[in-house]
mmCIF file of C-alpha atoms and ligand atoms in Angstrom:
data_model
loop_
_atom_site.group_PDB
_atom_site.id
_atom_site.type_symbol
_atom_site.label_atom_id
_atom_site.label_comp_id
_atom_site.label_asym_id
_atom_site.label_seq_id
_atom_site.Cartn_x
_atom_site.Cartn_y
_atom_site.Cartn_z
ATOM 1 C CA MET W 1 0.000 0.000 0.000
ATOM 2 C CA LYS W 2 2.774 2.422 0.972
ATOM 3 C CA ILE W 3 4.554 1.703 -2.237
ATOM 4 C CA LEU W 4 1.344 2.415 -4.125
ATOM 5 C CA GLU W 5 0.788 5.687 -2.282
ATOM 6 C CA LYS W 6 4.337 6.701 -2.968
ATOM 7 C CA ALA W 7 3.910 5.846 -6.597
ATOM 8 C CA LEU W 8 0.710 7.884 -6.806
ATOM 9 C CA LEU W 9 2.314 10.854 -5.098
ATOM 10 C CA ILE W 10 5.124 10.763 -7.547
ATOM 11 C CA GLU W 11 2.598 10.806 -10.348
ATOM 12 C CA ILE W 12 0.850 13.819 -8.788
ATOM 13 C CA LEU W 13 4.136 15.639 -8.406
ATOM 14 C CA LYS W 14 5.000 14.861 -11.994
ATOM 15 C CA GLY W 15 1.655 16.291 -13.048
ATOM 16 C CA LEU W 16 2.157 19.449 -11.018
ATOM 17 C CA ALA W 17 5.652 19.886 -12.381
ATOM 18 C CA LEU W 18 4.308 19.588 -15.908
ATOM 19 C CA THR W 19 1.590 22.158 -15.194
ATOM 20 C CA LEU W 20 4.134 24.537 -13.705
ATOM 21 C CA ARG W 21 6.496 24.071 -16.637
ATOM 22 C CA LYS W 22 3.703 24.787 -19.129
ATOM 23 C CA MET W 23 2.529 27.817 -17.160
ATOM 24 C CA LEU W 24 5.966 29.354 -16.928
ATOM 25 C CA PHE W 25 7.654 28.453 -20.192
ATOM 26 C CA ALA W 26 5.198 27.256 -22.857
ATOM 27 C CA LYS W 27 4.235 29.717 -25.586
ATOM 28 C CA PRO W 28 0.469 30.397 -25.397
ATOM 29 C CA VAL W 29 -1.608 29.006 -28.249
ATOM 30 C CA THR W 30 -4.321 31.604 -27.759
ATOM 31 C CA ILE W 31 -4.075 35.269 -28.689
ATOM 32 C CA GLU W 32 -5.480 38.458 -27.222
ATOM 33 C CA TYR W 33 -8.236 38.713 -29.812
ATOM 34 C CA PHE W 34 -9.274 42.174 -30.918
ATOM 35 C CA ASP W 35 -5.833 43.510 -30.042
ATOM 36 C CA LYS W 36 -4.229 40.821 -32.195
ATOM 37 C CA VAL W 37 -5.815 39.212 -35.231
ATOM 38 C CA ARG W 38 -4.728 35.931 -36.771
ATOM 39 C CA PRO W 39 -3.753 35.931 -40.433
ATOM 40 C CA VAL W 40 -6.007 34.074 -42.867
ATOM 41 C CA PRO W 41 -5.720 30.373 -41.957
ATOM 42 C CA ALA W 42 -4.746 29.138 -45.455
ATOM 43 C CA PRO W 43 -4.727 30.304 -49.068
ATOM 44 C CA GLY W 44 -8.141 29.715 -50.577
ATOM 45 C CA PHE W 45 -9.866 30.062 -47.214
ATOM 46 C CA ARG W 46 -13.608 30.392 -47.791
ATOM 47 C CA GLY W 47 -15.101 33.128 -45.687
ATOM 48 C CA ARG W 48 -17.821 35.728 -46.000
ATOM 49 C CA HIS W 49 -19.712 35.847 -49.273
ATOM 50 C CA ALA W 50 -19.522 38.846 -51.552
ATOM 51 C CA LEU W 51 -20.541 40.120 -54.939
ATOM 52 C CA VAL W 52 -17.589 41.669 -56.732
ATOM 53 C CA ARG W 53 -18.337 45.280 -57.577
ATOM 54 C CA ASP W 54 -17.671 46.348 -61.140
ATOM 55 C CA GLU W 55 -15.469 49.398 -60.739
ATOM 56 C CA LYS W 56 -16.771 50.882 -63.993
ATOM 57 C CA THR W 57 -20.493 50.639 -63.282
ATOM 58 C CA GLY W 58 -20.454 50.426 -59.489
ATOM 59 C CA ASP W 59 -22.886 47.516 -59.751
ATOM 60 C CA THR W 60 -22.388 43.765 -59.569
ATOM 61 C CA LEU W 61 -20.549 41.896 -62.325
ATOM 62 C CA CYS W 62 -23.269 39.250 -62.230
ATOM 63 C CA ILE W 63 -24.914 38.520 -65.579
ATOM 64 C CA ALA W 64 -27.693 36.398 -64.073
ATOM 65 C CA CYS W 65 -26.629 33.194 -65.815
ATOM 66 C CA MET W 66 -28.089 31.254 -62.848
ATOM 67 C CA ARG W 67 -25.202 28.765 -62.709
ATOM 68 C CA CYS W 68 -24.505 29.433 -59.040
ATOM 69 C CA VAL W 69 -28.178 28.935 -58.209
ATOM 70 C CA ARG W 70 -28.227 25.589 -59.958
ATOM 71 C CA VAL W 71 -24.924 24.296 -58.551
ATOM 72 C CA CYS W 72 -25.452 25.305 -54.910
ATOM 73 C CA PRO W 73 -25.979 22.080 -52.933
ATOM 74 C CA SER W 74 -27.718 23.941 -50.100
ATOM 75 C CA LYS W 75 -30.065 25.837 -52.405
ATOM 76 C CA CYS W 76 -29.248 28.965 -50.458
ATOM 77 C CA ILE W 77 -28.772 31.315 -53.424
ATOM 78 C CA ASN W 78 -31.702 33.168 -54.946
ATOM 79 C CA VAL W 79 -31.294 35.298 -58.063
ATOM 80 C CA GLU W 80 -33.981 37.213 -59.907
ATOM 81 C CA TYR W 81 -33.477 39.204 -63.074
ATOM 82 C CA GLU W 82 -35.225 41.129 -65.795
ATOM 83 C CA VAL W 83 -34.371 41.189 -69.478
ATOM 84 C CA ASP W 84 -33.629 44.473 -71.192
ATOM 85 C CA LYS W 85 -36.011 44.751 -74.125
ATOM 86 C CA GLU W 86 -33.470 46.429 -76.384
ATOM 87 C CA THR W 87 -30.176 44.718 -75.608
ATOM 88 C CA LYS W 88 -31.823 41.417 -74.553
ATOM 89 C CA LYS W 89 -29.293 41.288 -71.708
ATOM 90 C CA ARG W 90 -30.238 40.138 -68.238
ATOM 91 C CA LYS W 91 -30.061 42.537 -65.329
ATOM 92 C CA VAL W 92 -29.955 41.262 -61.758
ATOM 93 C CA VAL W 93 -32.730 42.704 -59.626
ATOM 94 C CA LYS W 94 -32.355 40.434 -56.643
ATOM 95 C CA TYR W 95 -29.386 38.443 -55.410
ATOM 96 C CA GLU W 96 -29.634 36.737 -52.028
ATOM 97 C CA ILE W 97 -27.519 34.263 -50.095
ATOM 98 C CA ASP W 98 -28.668 32.686 -46.865
ATOM 99 C CA ALA W 99 -25.247 32.225 -45.277
ATOM 100 C CA LEU W 100 -26.650 30.149 -42.433
ATOM 101 C CA ARG W 101 -27.493 27.407 -44.900
ATOM 102 C CA CYS W 102 -24.214 27.635 -46.818
ATOM 103 C CA VAL W 103 -21.752 24.740 -46.492
ATOM 104 C CA TYR W 104 -18.854 26.795 -47.907
ATOM 105 C CA CYS W 105 -18.191 24.312 -50.694
ATOM 106 C CA GLY W 106 -17.064 27.092 -53.040
ATOM 107 C CA TYR W 107 -18.974 25.691 -56.031
ATOM 108 C CA CYS W 108 -20.712 29.017 -56.649
ATOM 109 C CA GLU W 109 -17.457 30.938 -57.057
ATOM 110 C CA GLU W 110 -15.893 28.184 -59.148
ATOM 111 C CA VAL W 111 -18.811 27.950 -61.556
ATOM 112 C CA CYS W 112 -19.378 31.692 -61.979
ATOM 113 C CA PRO W 113 -18.155 32.550 -65.502
ATOM 114 C CA VAL W 114 -17.413 36.193 -64.665
ATOM 115 C CA ASN W 115 -16.050 35.924 -61.089
ATOM 116 C CA ALA W 116 -19.018 37.808 -59.708
ATOM 117 C CA VAL W 117 -19.865 35.783 -56.617
ATOM 118 C CA VAL W 118 -16.963 34.906 -54.316
ATOM 119 C CA LEU W 119 -16.145 33.645 -50.873
ATOM 120 C CA THR W 120 -13.754 36.208 -49.499
ATOM 121 C CA GLU W 121 -11.017 35.504 -46.984
ATOM 122 C CA TRP W 122 -12.910 37.631 -44.467
ATOM 123 C CA TYR W 123 -13.592 35.425 -41.447
ATOM 124 C CA GLU W 124 -14.424 37.937 -38.730
ATOM 125 C CA TYR W 125 -18.169 38.055 -39.044
ATOM 126 C CA VAL W 126 -20.980 37.204 -36.719
ATOM 127 C CA GLY W 127 -24.706 37.611 -36.627
ATOM 128 C CA LEU W 128 -26.755 38.304 -33.544
ATOM 129 C CA LYS W 129 -29.945 37.492 -35.395
ATOM 130 C CA ARG W 130 -30.799 35.409 -38.422
ATOM 131 C CA GLU W 131 -31.225 38.405 -40.746
ATOM 132 C CA ASP W 132 -27.630 39.469 -40.079
ATOM 133 C CA LEU W 133 -26.421 36.466 -42.048
ATOM 134 C CA PHE W 134 -28.965 36.739 -44.803
ATOM 135 C CA PHE W 135 -27.129 38.691 -47.470
ATOM 136 C CA ASP W 136 -29.011 40.598 -50.132
ATOM 137 C CA LYS W 137 -27.361 42.264 -53.123
ATOM 138 C CA GLU W 138 -26.505 45.469 -51.301
ATOM 139 C CA LYS W 139 -24.987 43.621 -48.355
ATOM 140 C CA LEU W 140 -23.011 41.356 -50.685
ATOM 141 C CA LEU W 141 -21.596 44.350 -52.548
ATOM 142 C CA LYS W 142 -20.757 45.985 -49.222
ATOM 143 C CA ASN W 143 -19.034 42.776 -48.117
ATOM 144 C CA TRP W 144 -16.869 43.079 -51.219
ATOM 145 C CA ASP W 145 -16.057 46.729 -50.527
ATOM 146 C CA GLU W 146 -14.971 45.879 -46.992
ATOM 147 C CA PHE W 147 -12.861 42.959 -48.132
ATOM 148 C CA ILE W 148 -11.190 44.644 -51.105
ATOM 149 C CA ALA W 149 -10.257 47.637 -48.961
ATOM 150 C CA THR W 150 -7.867 45.265 -47.142
ATOM 151 C CA GLN W 151 -6.300 43.886 -50.349
ATOM 152 C CA LYS W 152 -3.862 44.945 -53.026
ATOM 153 C CA ARG W 153 -5.446 45.632 -56.387
ATOM 154 C CA PRO W 154 -6.055 44.162 -58.851
ATOM 155 C CA TYR W 155 -7.168 41.266 -56.688
ATOM 156 C CA LEU W 156 -7.629 37.847 -58.240
ATOM 157 C CA ASN W 157 -7.885 34.711 -56.178
ATOM 158 C CA PRO W 158 -6.743 31.580 -58.060
ATOM 159 C CA PHE W 159 -9.100 29.504 -55.945
ATOM 160 C CA TRP W 160 -12.015 31.041 -57.820
ATOM 161 C CA LYS W 161 -11.117 28.722 -60.686
ATOM 162 C CA PRO W 162 -12.345 25.120 -60.753
ATOM 163 C CA ARG W 163 -9.484 22.652 -60.542
ATOM 164 C CA GLY W 164 -8.835 19.798 -62.939
ATOM 165 C CA ILE W 165 -10.540 21.382 -65.944
ATOM 166 C CA PRO W 166 -8.338 22.139 -68.981
ATOM 167 C CA LYS W 167 -7.967 25.852 -69.638
ATOM 168 C CA LYS W 168 -9.567 25.631 -73.101
ATOM 169 C CA PHE W 169 -12.860 24.526 -71.541
ATOM 170 C CA LEU W 170 -12.993 27.434 -69.116
ATOM 171 C CA PRO W 171 -14.847 30.732 -69.727
ATOM 172 C CA ALA W 172 -12.540 33.615 -70.726
ATOM 173 C CA LYS W 173 -12.575 35.259 -67.282
ATOM 174 C CA LYS W 174 -11.427 32.011 -65.661
ATOM 175 C CA ARG W 175 -8.530 31.533 -68.057
ATOM 176 C CA GLN W 176 -6.630 34.451 -66.543
ATOM 177 C CA PHE W 177 -5.672 32.307 -63.556
ATOM 178 C CA THR W 178 -2.548 30.189 -63.546
ATOM 179 C CA GLY W 179 -1.626 27.413 -61.162
ATOM 180 C CA VAL W 180 -4.012 25.809 -58.686
HETATM 181 S S1 SF4 M 1 -20.362 27.974 -51.021
HETATM 182 FE FE1 SF4 M 1 -21.581 26.204 -51.707
HETATM 183 S S2 SF4 M 1 -23.299 26.095 -50.297
HETATM 184 FE FE2 SF4 M 1 -22.385 28.126 -50.056
HETATM 185 S S3 SF4 M 1 -23.535 29.471 -51.406
HETATM 186 FE FE3 SF4 M 1 -21.771 28.729 -52.577
HETATM 187 S S4 SF4 M 1 -22.471 26.881 -53.646
HETATM 188 FE FE4 SF4 M 1 -23.965 27.350 -52.018
HETATM 189 S S1 SF4 M 2 -22.882 32.252 -61.616
HETATM 190 FE FE1 SF4 M 2 -22.078 34.329 -61.461
HETATM 191 S S2 SF4 M 2 -22.957 35.446 -63.189
HETATM 192 FE FE2 SF4 M 2 -24.140 33.556 -62.938
HETATM 193 S S3 SF4 M 2 -25.874 34.146 -61.619
HETATM 194 FE FE3 SF4 M 2 -24.286 33.385 -60.261
HETATM 195 S S4 SF4 M 2 -23.086 35.200 -59.673
HETATM 196 FE FE4 SF4 M 2 -24.331 35.756 -61.443
#
């Protein structure tokens, strides 16, 4: 019994010594958030959704092709458009993403032929109510403005391009990417 107690005490002492060592010398794995911010976890990180703003028109680049709507596995994208009678071109009148249903697969940004919808590397976002994470067109454009203000221009993320598809089969806007 005494031997056992002694053995147990040694184990406790070892544990305490380890705790003390960690407390005094180990580098903390946490950071003082707000004062310090972690860099983006990895290239291609999929964060807050955005609609890229066309710098010429100030509006979205979206041409309402509906590819993102069709490919989204969560069915959380809703796009509505009207057709210009003269030019026969589509104009987006409603673009909505319910971010709470999104699984961040990135299919929408990969399939978009004009790089209009993207998942930015912005990860510091929260919602205190459901509507906060329901993004309409204006919010999505604002998300882009906030993100691009932190980036060098022109900004192109190679992860917007689908992988494994030969360049010749990609839409023109996707062919500008190399690598990945
Ligand atoms: S990342 Fe995936 S789930 Fe989220 S909106 Fe895009 S396609 Fe839908
Ligand atoms: S895939 Fe791109 S261009 Fe087509 S509807 Fe979606 S955001 Fe608009």
